[in-house]
């Protein structure tokens, strides 16, 4: 079955960087894009950006431009999200999610399935 | 920027019908997707492209979209449907994905 398995919880100090991984299985990795979505404690969902696993094209949320980098490793079917210059308000659960329709880029696409989530805590 | 407005909470008795709305300017011209999120779990897609259901999602879940409002309808509500529900669209004017603020469904 299609599955996304993410790396474990992280605790970081303000100003540091974090890199979260998302290993895909059960489908052809390069056929679908991956989005990253985060959820602060008790809050709603916030889209961070998208990467095409086919050609590496990216589309980042304007709010995070310059601090976030999304990459993929097709040899291991793994997507990565790196967030730099961490602040306390970056504390959240970070999810990767596969695009639902392989024929669409991120526009008009949906997310299915999602990874289990990775808690990133930023605290001094 | 495009804003999606959901009611913070909806309550319904078991066996009744729950309707969760998602308001946005001319949202009827967009494709709307809905997710269910139970406490401590990742979101799960329940409706995509306004009204299509992924495999494994009960027929009790349906969606509609017209004008300025999209609606997720859950028929014959069960205790296990209690969760947060989020709508999602693509905003072409800002090239970004937008989520609604979420609605907590309580089964009385």
mmCIF file of N, CA and C in Angstrom, chain A residues 62-102:
data_model
loop_
_atom_site.group_PDB
_atom_site.id
_atom_site.type_symbol
_atom_site.label_atom_id
_atom_site.label_comp_id
_atom_site.label_asym_id
_atom_site.label_seq_id
_atom_site.Cartn_x
_atom_site.Cartn_y
_atom_site.Cartn_z
ATOM 1 N N UNK A 62 5.058 31.849 0.109
ATOM 2 C CA UNK A 62 5.795 33.118 0.146
ATOM 3 C C UNK A 62 6.323 33.413 1.546
ATOM 4 N N UNK A 63 5.533 33.062 2.551
ATOM 5 C CA UNK A 63 5.900 33.337 3.937
ATOM 6 C C UNK A 63 7.234 32.683 4.320
ATOM 7 N N UNK A 64 7.560 31.555 3.686
ATOM 8 C CA UNK A 64 8.749 30.801 4.059
ATOM 9 C C UNK A 64 9.885 30.923 3.051
ATOM 10 N N UNK A 65 9.656 31.667 1.980
ATOM 11 C CA UNK A 65 10.692 31.848 0.956
ATOM 12 C C UNK A 65 11.993 32.309 1.599
ATOM 13 N N UNK A 66 13.091 31.662 1.222
ATOM 14 C CA UNK A 66 14.392 32.017 1.764
ATOM 15 C C UNK A 66 14.783 31.224 2.998
ATOM 16 N N UNK A 67 13.835 30.589 3.660
ATOM 17 C CA UNK A 67 14.137 29.788 4.852
ATOM 18 C C UNK A 67 13.923 28.302 4.631
ATOM 19 N N UNK A 68 13.177 27.938 3.592
ATOM 20 C CA UNK A 68 12.826 26.530 3.389
ATOM 21 C C UNK A 68 13.427 26.022 2.080
ATOM 22 N N UNK A 69 13.857 24.770 2.112
ATOM 23 C CA UNK A 69 14.338 24.096 0.907
ATOM 24 C C UNK A 69 13.770 22.679 0.895
ATOM 25 N N UNK A 70 13.143 22.320 -0.219
ATOM 26 C CA UNK A 70 12.608 20.967 -0.380
ATOM 27 C C UNK A 70 13.401 20.257 -1.467
ATOM 28 N N UNK A 71 13.774 19.030 -1.189
ATOM 29 C CA UNK A 71 14.551 18.230 -2.130
ATOM 30 C C UNK A 71 14.011 16.805 -2.148
ATOM 31 N N UNK A 72 14.456 16.045 -3.147
ATOM 32 C CA UNK A 72 14.129 14.628 -3.201
ATOM 33 C C UNK A 72 15.371 13.829 -3.565
ATOM 34 N N UNK A 73 15.398 12.578 -3.150
ATOM 35 C CA UNK A 73 16.428 11.614 -3.536
ATOM 36 C C UNK A 73 15.699 10.455 -4.198
ATOM 37 N N UNK A 74 15.722 10.414 -5.520
ATOM 38 C CA UNK A 74 14.946 9.397 -6.228
ATOM 39 C C UNK A 74 15.539 7.997 -6.031
ATOM 40 N N UNK A 75 16.818 7.924 -5.686
ATOM 41 C CA UNK A 75 17.432 6.605 -5.484
ATOM 42 C C UNK A 75 16.889 5.900 -4.245
ATOM 43 N N UNK A 76 16.388 6.686 -3.291
ATOM 44 C CA UNK A 76 15.842 6.101 -2.062
ATOM 45 C C UNK A 76 14.361 6.442 -1.884
ATOM 46 N N UNK A 77 13.750 7.074 -2.879
ATOM 47 C CA UNK A 77 12.326 7.460 -2.806
ATOM 48 C C UNK A 77 12.030 8.274 -1.545
ATOM 49 N N UNK A 78 12.889 9.235 -1.289
ATOM 50 C CA UNK A 78 12.756 10.030 -0.069
ATOM 51 C C UNK A 78 12.701 11.521 -0.409
ATOM 52 N N UNK A 79 11.776 12.206 0.234
ATOM 53 C CA UNK A 79 11.686 13.657 0.133
ATOM 54 C C UNK A 79 12.199 14.279 1.429
ATOM 55 N N UNK A 80 12.761 15.474 1.298
ATOM 56 C CA UNK A 80 13.315 16.176 2.457
ATOM 57 C C UNK A 80 12.799 17.597 2.496
ATOM 58 N N UNK A 81 12.642 18.099 3.712
ATOM 59 C CA UNK A 81 12.274 19.495 3.936
ATOM 60 C C UNK A 81 13.229 20.056 4.981
ATOM 61 N N UNK A 82 13.970 21.097 4.584
ATOM 62 C CA UNK A 82 14.884 21.755 5.500
ATOM 63 C C UNK A 82 14.371 23.161 5.790
ATOM 64 N N UNK A 83 14.294 23.500 7.073
ATOM 65 C CA UNK A 83 13.870 24.827 7.503
ATOM 66 C C UNK A 83 14.995 25.440 8.328
ATOM 67 N N UNK A 84 15.411 26.629 7.948
ATOM 68 C CA UNK A 84 16.547 27.292 8.586
ATOM 69 C C UNK A 84 16.101 28.457 9.459
ATOM 70 N N UNK A 85 17.035 28.973 10.241
ATOM 71 C CA UNK A 85 16.775 30.133 11.103
ATOM 72 C C UNK A 85 15.501 29.930 11.912
ATOM 73 N N UNK A 86 15.452 28.802 12.600
ATOM 74 C CA UNK A 86 14.240 28.436 13.329
ATOM 75 C C UNK A 86 13.892 29.438 14.419
ATOM 76 N N UNK A 87 12.587 29.645 14.582
ATOM 77 C CA UNK A 87 12.052 30.520 15.625
ATOM 78 C C UNK A 87 11.080 29.710 16.463
ATOM 79 N N UNK A 88 10.676 30.255 17.568
ATOM 80 C CA UNK A 88 9.757 29.519 18.452
ATOM 81 C C UNK A 88 8.426 29.251 17.756
ATOM 82 N N UNK A 89 8.003 30.156 16.888
ATOM 83 C CA UNK A 89 6.721 29.933 16.216
ATOM 84 C C UNK A 89 6.815 28.925 15.059
ATOM 85 N N UNK A 90 7.985 28.335 14.862
ATOM 86 C CA UNK A 90 8.121 27.215 13.926
ATOM 87 C C UNK A 90 7.818 25.884 14.624
ATOM 88 N N UNK A 91 7.604 25.926 15.926
ATOM 89 C CA UNK A 91 7.231 24.716 16.654
ATOM 90 C C UNK A 91 5.906 24.192 16.103
ATOM 91 N N UNK A 92 5.931 22.964 15.606
ATOM 92 C CA UNK A 92 4.756 22.418 14.932
ATOM 93 C C UNK A 92 4.992 20.948 14.607
ATOM 94 N N UNK A 93 3.910 20.289 14.214
ATOM 95 C CA UNK A 93 4.024 18.975 13.576
ATOM 96 C C UNK A 93 4.126 19.219 12.078
ATOM 97 N N UNK A 94 5.123 18.632 11.462
ATOM 98 C CA UNK A 94 5.371 18.786 10.032
ATOM 99 C C UNK A 94 4.958 17.504 9.316
ATOM 100 N N UNK A 95 4.110 17.655 8.296
ATOM 101 C CA UNK A 95 3.618 16.517 7.524
ATOM 102 C C UNK A 95 4.118 16.599 6.081
ATOM 103 N N UNK A 96 4.451 15.458 5.524
ATOM 104 C CA UNK A 96 4.576 15.361 4.071
ATOM 105 C C UNK A 96 3.294 14.704 3.569
ATOM 106 N N UNK A 97 2.927 15.015 2.341
ATOM 107 C CA UNK A 97 1.704 14.458 1.767
ATOM 108 C C UNK A 97 1.896 14.306 0.268
ATOM 109 N N UNK A 98 1.490 13.173 -0.244
ATOM 110 C CA UNK A 98 1.639 12.934 -1.678
ATOM 111 C C UNK A 98 0.512 13.599 -2.452
ATOM 112 N N UNK A 99 0.825 14.094 -3.635
ATOM 113 C CA UNK A 99 -0.220 14.622 -4.505
ATOM 114 C C UNK A 99 -1.178 13.502 -4.878
ATOM 115 N N UNK A 100 -2.453 13.820 -5.011
ATOM 116 C CA UNK A 100 -3.438 12.804 -5.340
ATOM 117 C C UNK A 100 -3.500 12.460 -6.813
ATOM 118 N N UNK A 101 -3.238 13.449 -7.654
ATOM 119 C CA UNK A 101 -3.365 13.247 -9.093
ATOM 120 C C UNK A 101 -1.996 13.401 -9.737
ATOM 121 N N UNK A 102 -1.444 12.342 -10.321
ATOM 122 C CA UNK A 102 -0.110 12.447 -10.913
ATOM 123 C C UNK A 102 -0.071 13.328 -12.157
#
